[in-house]
């Protein structure tokens, strides 16, 4: 059995220039394609953050307060569900047509979103945009896998984390600027010129890379089951923000999603051409890396979700400036992502780099559990920088590991699975984080109000309400003071600064509690990373071969260099 668990004993597939035209590209052409691919990645990453600052304006103009959450949720839903489909299609039909199709769908959805006249239209068109966005990450990373050998990929995969980090910071800034100075429609229109440039370069230079072993069969039944299961699971997790685990639209939907997932696994085990090949999971390196990435995302996304709100609530930052406040995190992420890729390219080693990065991330998240309203910005930014340093390699290195551990003909589907598990890990963690935050805020509110010196009658009022203060109203000291001024009796108006201080204390402690989930996720990710079996990076895009074939080759089979044969031997 090979590490990937899929390589046939009778065939060692090595793509030729005729089968893989990317092998005949010049370095300059590869760099131009890489630039276009990075633009595609940037588009997908930017749209995850650019809408946030514009949402209040959009809700007001389109009268969509009751459905505002779906303007973001539908994009995440369709982009996540479509990821495995795009990866599989790129293996069947080639990266170029599938990547271009994904960009076109994304641009059409962007243009239509900008033209929306009501919330229903916006939600529909954002869903279309998300379908296209689902292709951008996995197919772009698969293109890098096509263009460069496993030994070379580290130099370029590190740019993935860099693009994500830049988009994370730039999104709120661009979104805020366009909304205030030009109009919210332009947060969608801005995608169009970027996407057109990417399309022109890809059309001109990118060859159609389709492995000859790929068949045109597509698992329609498995695809339908997967779609239904993921819709129920993701919607149930999203609804957790507004309901209890026992609610039919929360726990009920999640249960249906879990049952559907089990049925999908059964369907995939019998499919001739599965969307998610289960035999890949037989390889230790593949399965351990997937689990590690899932829980690393679980730890990271769950841990940082309330930090922007902490900057707004406790430090009084505007929504746009709260994005800038995340700059230390992104600086650490970008630097470590690029550096880790270069290290892998130079040394060929990756296991202990992943292990070390998860440890650093877990340590940073553990530090954040000590957050209080009195923690200085300098300290918080230091913690965030350390977290970024730990997270960066988890964005870039696992892609190299996965692509090296699977047959070339399954590069697209393996890369898309990695993207899917990263996104689903973050989504699941958000549901738990919201519960932890809400419970902790209610538990800490009354004690913090008392410690701040708030008059007893007011404390009793908060206690009788069960601490059910709408934390969505907490958007800064000024705004919070204005909200309180409307509900606090006239004789207690002078106590508003004390109430604000108490709320800040409860909000900080509740935010700190959410980081414990990140610590748990980091520990599980670490255990999985330790289980990774380090496979030498291959010097070509050839498939791994069975151990017995490699042994024979290494023993003197004609025409097979010993170093190459050994590096391609994979066994559990």
Coordinates of N, CA and C in Angstrom, one line a residue, residues 36-130:
X36 N -1.4 36.1 -12.0 CA -2.8 36.0 -12.3 C -3.5 35.2 -11.3
X37 N -2.9 34.1 -10.9 CA -3.4 33.2 -9.9 C -3.5 33.9 -8.5
X38 N -2.5 34.7 -8.2 CA -2.6 35.4 -6.9 C -3.7 36.5 -7.0
X39 N -4.0 37.1 -8.1 CA -5.1 38.0 -8.2 C -6.4 37.2 -8.0
X40 N -6.5 36.0 -8.5 CA -7.7 35.2 -8.2 C -7.9 34.9 -6.7
X41 N -6.8 34.5 -6.1 CA -6.8 34.3 -4.6 C -7.2 35.6 -3.9
X42 N -6.6 36.7 -4.3 CA -6.9 38.0 -3.6 C -8.4 38.3 -3.7
X43 N -9.0 38.0 -4.9 CA -10.4 38.3 -5.1 C -11.3 37.5 -4.1
X44 N -11.0 36.2 -3.9 CA -11.8 35.4 -3.0 C -11.6 35.8 -1.6
X45 N -10.3 36.1 -1.2 CA -10.0 36.5 0.2 C -10.6 37.9 0.5
X46 N -10.5 38.8 -0.5 CA -11.0 40.2 -0.2 C -12.5 40.2 0.0
X47 N -13.2 39.4 -0.7 CA -14.7 39.4 -0.5 C -15.2 38.8 0.8
X48 N -14.3 38.2 1.5 CA -14.7 37.7 2.8 C -14.7 38.8 3.9
X49 N -14.0 39.9 3.6 CA -13.9 41.0 4.6 C -14.4 42.3 4.1
X50 N -14.5 42.5 2.8 CA -14.8 43.9 2.3 C -16.3 44.3 2.6
X51 N -17.2 43.3 2.7 CA -18.6 43.6 2.9 C -18.9 44.1 4.3
X52 N -18.2 43.7 5.3 CA -18.5 44.0 6.7 C -18.7 45.5 6.9
X53 N -17.8 46.4 6.6 CA -18.0 47.8 6.9 C -19.2 48.4 6.1
X54 N -19.5 47.8 5.0 CA -20.6 48.4 4.2 C -22.0 47.9 4.6
X55 N -22.0 46.8 5.4 CA -23.3 46.2 5.7 C -24.3 47.1 6.3
X56 N -24.0 47.9 7.3 CA -25.0 48.8 7.9 C -25.6 49.7 6.9
X57 N -24.8 50.3 6.0 CA -25.3 51.1 4.9 C -26.2 50.4 3.9
X58 N -25.8 49.1 3.6 CA -26.5 48.3 2.7 C -27.9 48.0 3.3
X59 N -27.9 47.6 4.6 CA -29.1 47.2 5.3 C -30.1 48.4 5.3
X60 N -29.6 49.6 5.5 CA -30.4 50.8 5.6 C -31.0 51.1 4.2
X61 N -30.2 51.1 3.2 CA -30.7 51.4 1.8 C -31.6 50.4 1.2
X62 N -31.4 49.1 1.6 CA -32.2 48.1 1.0 C -33.3 47.6 1.9
X63 N -33.4 48.2 3.1 CA -34.4 47.8 4.1 C -34.4 46.3 4.4
X64 N -33.2 45.9 4.8 CA -33.0 44.4 5.0 C -32.5 44.0 6.3
X65 N -33.0 44.7 7.4 CA -32.5 44.4 8.7 C -32.8 43.0 9.2
X66 N -33.9 42.5 8.7 CA -34.3 41.1 9.2 C -33.5 40.0 8.5
X67 N -32.8 40.3 7.4 CA -32.0 39.3 6.7 C -30.6 39.7 6.5
X68 N -30.1 40.6 7.3 CA -28.7 41.1 7.0 C -27.7 40.1 7.1
X69 N -27.8 39.1 8.1 CA -26.8 38.1 8.3 C -26.6 37.2 7.1
X70 N -27.7 37.1 6.3 CA -27.6 36.2 5.1 C -26.8 36.8 4.0
X71 N -26.6 38.1 4.0 CA -25.7 38.7 3.0 C -24.3 38.2 3.1
X72 N -23.9 37.8 4.3 CA -22.5 37.2 4.5 C -22.6 35.7 4.5
X73 N -23.6 35.2 5.2 CA -23.8 33.7 5.3 C -23.9 33.0 4.0
X74 N -24.7 33.5 3.1 CA -24.9 32.8 1.8 C -23.6 32.7 1.0
X75 N -22.8 33.7 1.1 CA -21.5 33.7 0.4 C -20.6 32.6 1.0
X76 N -20.5 32.5 2.3 CA -19.7 31.5 2.9 C -20.3 30.1 2.7
X77 N -21.6 30.0 2.6 CA -22.3 28.7 2.4 C -22.0 28.2 1.0
X78 N -22.2 29.0 0.0 CA -22.0 28.5 -1.4 C -20.5 28.3 -1.7
X79 N -19.7 29.2 -1.2 CA -18.3 29.1 -1.5 C -17.7 27.8 -0.8
X80 N -18.1 27.5 0.4 CA -17.6 26.3 1.1 C -18.1 25.0 0.4
X81 N -19.4 25.0 0.1 CA -20.0 23.7 -0.4 C -19.4 23.4 -1.8
X82 N -19.2 24.5 -2.6 CA -18.7 24.3 -4.0 C -17.3 23.9 -4.1
X83 N -16.5 24.0 -3.1 CA -15.0 23.8 -3.1 C -14.7 22.4 -3.7
X84 N -15.2 21.3 -3.1 CA -14.8 20.0 -3.6 C -15.2 19.7 -5.0
X85 N -16.4 20.3 -5.4 CA -16.8 20.1 -6.8 C -15.8 20.8 -7.8
X86 N -15.4 22.0 -7.5 CA -14.4 22.6 -8.4 C -13.1 21.9 -8.5
X87 N -12.6 21.3 -7.3 CA -11.4 20.6 -7.4 C -11.5 19.3 -8.2
X88 N -12.6 18.6 -8.1 CA -12.8 17.4 -8.9 C -12.9 17.8 -10.4
X89 N -13.7 18.8 -10.7 CA -13.9 19.2 -12.1 C -12.6 19.6 -12.7
X90 N -11.7 20.3 -11.9 CA -10.4 20.7 -12.5 C -9.5 19.5 -12.8
X91 N -9.7 18.4 -12.1 CA -8.9 17.2 -12.4 C -9.5 16.5 -13.7
X92 N -10.8 16.7 -13.9 CA -11.4 16.0 -15.1 C -11.3 16.9 -16.4
X93 N -11.5 18.2 -16.3 CA -11.6 19.0 -17.5 C -10.3 19.9 -17.6
X94 N -9.5 20.0 -16.6 CA -8.3 20.8 -16.7 C -8.5 22.1 -15.8
X95 N -7.4 22.6 -15.4 CA -7.4 23.8 -14.5 C -7.9 25.0 -15.2
X96 N -7.4 25.2 -16.5 CA -7.6 26.5 -17.2 C -9.1 26.8 -17.4
X97 N -9.9 25.9 -18.0 CA -11.3 26.2 -18.2 C -12.1 26.3 -16.9
X98 N -11.8 25.5 -15.9 CA -12.5 25.5 -14.7 C -12.2 26.8 -13.9
X99 N -10.9 27.1 -13.8 CA -10.5 28.4 -13.1 C -11.1 29.6 -13.8
X100 N -11.1 29.6 -15.1 CA -11.7 30.8 -15.8 C -13.2 30.8 -15.6
X101 N -13.9 29.6 -15.6 CA -15.3 29.6 -15.4 C -15.6 30.1 -14.0
X102 N -14.8 29.7 -13.0 CA -15.0 30.1 -11.6 C -14.9 31.6 -11.5
X103 N -13.9 32.2 -12.2 CA -13.7 33.7 -12.1 C -14.9 34.4 -12.8
X104 N -15.3 33.9 -13.9 CA -16.4 34.5 -14.6 C -17.7 34.5 -13.8
X105 N -18.0 33.3 -13.2 CA -19.2 33.3 -12.3 C -19.0 34.3 -11.1
X106 N -17.8 34.3 -10.6 CA -17.6 35.3 -9.5 C -17.8 36.7 -9.9
X107 N -17.3 37.1 -11.1 CA -17.5 38.4 -11.6 C -18.9 38.7 -11.9
X108 N -19.7 37.8 -12.5 CA -21.1 38.0 -12.8 C -21.8 38.2 -11.5
X109 N -21.5 37.4 -10.5 CA -22.2 37.6 -9.1 C -21.8 38.9 -8.5
X110 N -20.6 39.4 -8.7 CA -20.2 40.7 -8.2 C -20.9 41.8 -8.8
X111 N -21.0 41.8 -10.2 CA -21.7 42.8 -10.9 C -23.2 42.8 -10.5
X112 N -23.8 41.7 -10.4 CA -25.2 41.6 -10.1 C -25.5 42.1 -8.6
X113 N -24.5 41.7 -7.7 CA -24.6 42.2 -6.3 C -24.6 43.7 -6.3
X114 N -23.8 44.3 -7.0 CA -23.7 45.8 -7.1 C -25.0 46.4 -7.6
X115 N -25.7 45.7 -8.4 CA -26.9 46.2 -9.0 C -28.2 45.9 -8.2
X116 N -28.0 45.2 -7.1 CA -29.2 44.8 -6.3 C -30.0 45.9 -5.8
X117 N -31.3 45.7 -5.9 CA -32.3 46.7 -5.5 C -33.0 46.4 -4.2
X118 N -32.8 45.2 -3.7 CA -33.4 44.8 -2.4 C -32.6 43.7 -1.8
X119 N -32.8 43.3 -0.6 CA -32.0 42.3 0.1 C -32.1 40.9 -0.5
X120 N -33.3 40.6 -1.0 CA -33.5 39.3 -1.7 C -32.6 39.1 -2.9
X121 N -32.5 40.2 -3.7 CA -31.6 40.2 -4.8 C -30.1 40.1 -4.4
X122 N -29.8 40.8 -3.4 CA -28.4 40.8 -2.9 C -28.0 39.4 -2.4
X123 N -28.9 38.8 -1.6 CA -28.6 37.5 -1.1 C -28.4 36.5 -2.2
X124 N -29.3 36.5 -3.2 CA -29.3 35.6 -4.4 C -28.0 35.8 -5.1
X125 N -27.6 37.0 -5.4 CA -26.4 37.3 -6.2 C -25.1 37.0 -5.4
X126 N -25.2 37.3 -4.1 CA -24.0 36.9 -3.3 C -23.8 35.4 -3.3
X127 N -24.9 34.6 -3.4 CA -24.8 33.2 -3.5 C -24.1 32.8 -4.7
X128 N -24.5 33.4 -5.9 CA -23.8 33.2 -7.1 C -22.3 33.5 -7.1
X129 N -22.1 34.7 -6.5 CA -20.7 35.1 -6.3 C -19.9 34.1 -5.5
X130 N -20.5 33.5 -4.4 CA -19.8 32.5 -3.6 C -19.5 31.2 -4.4

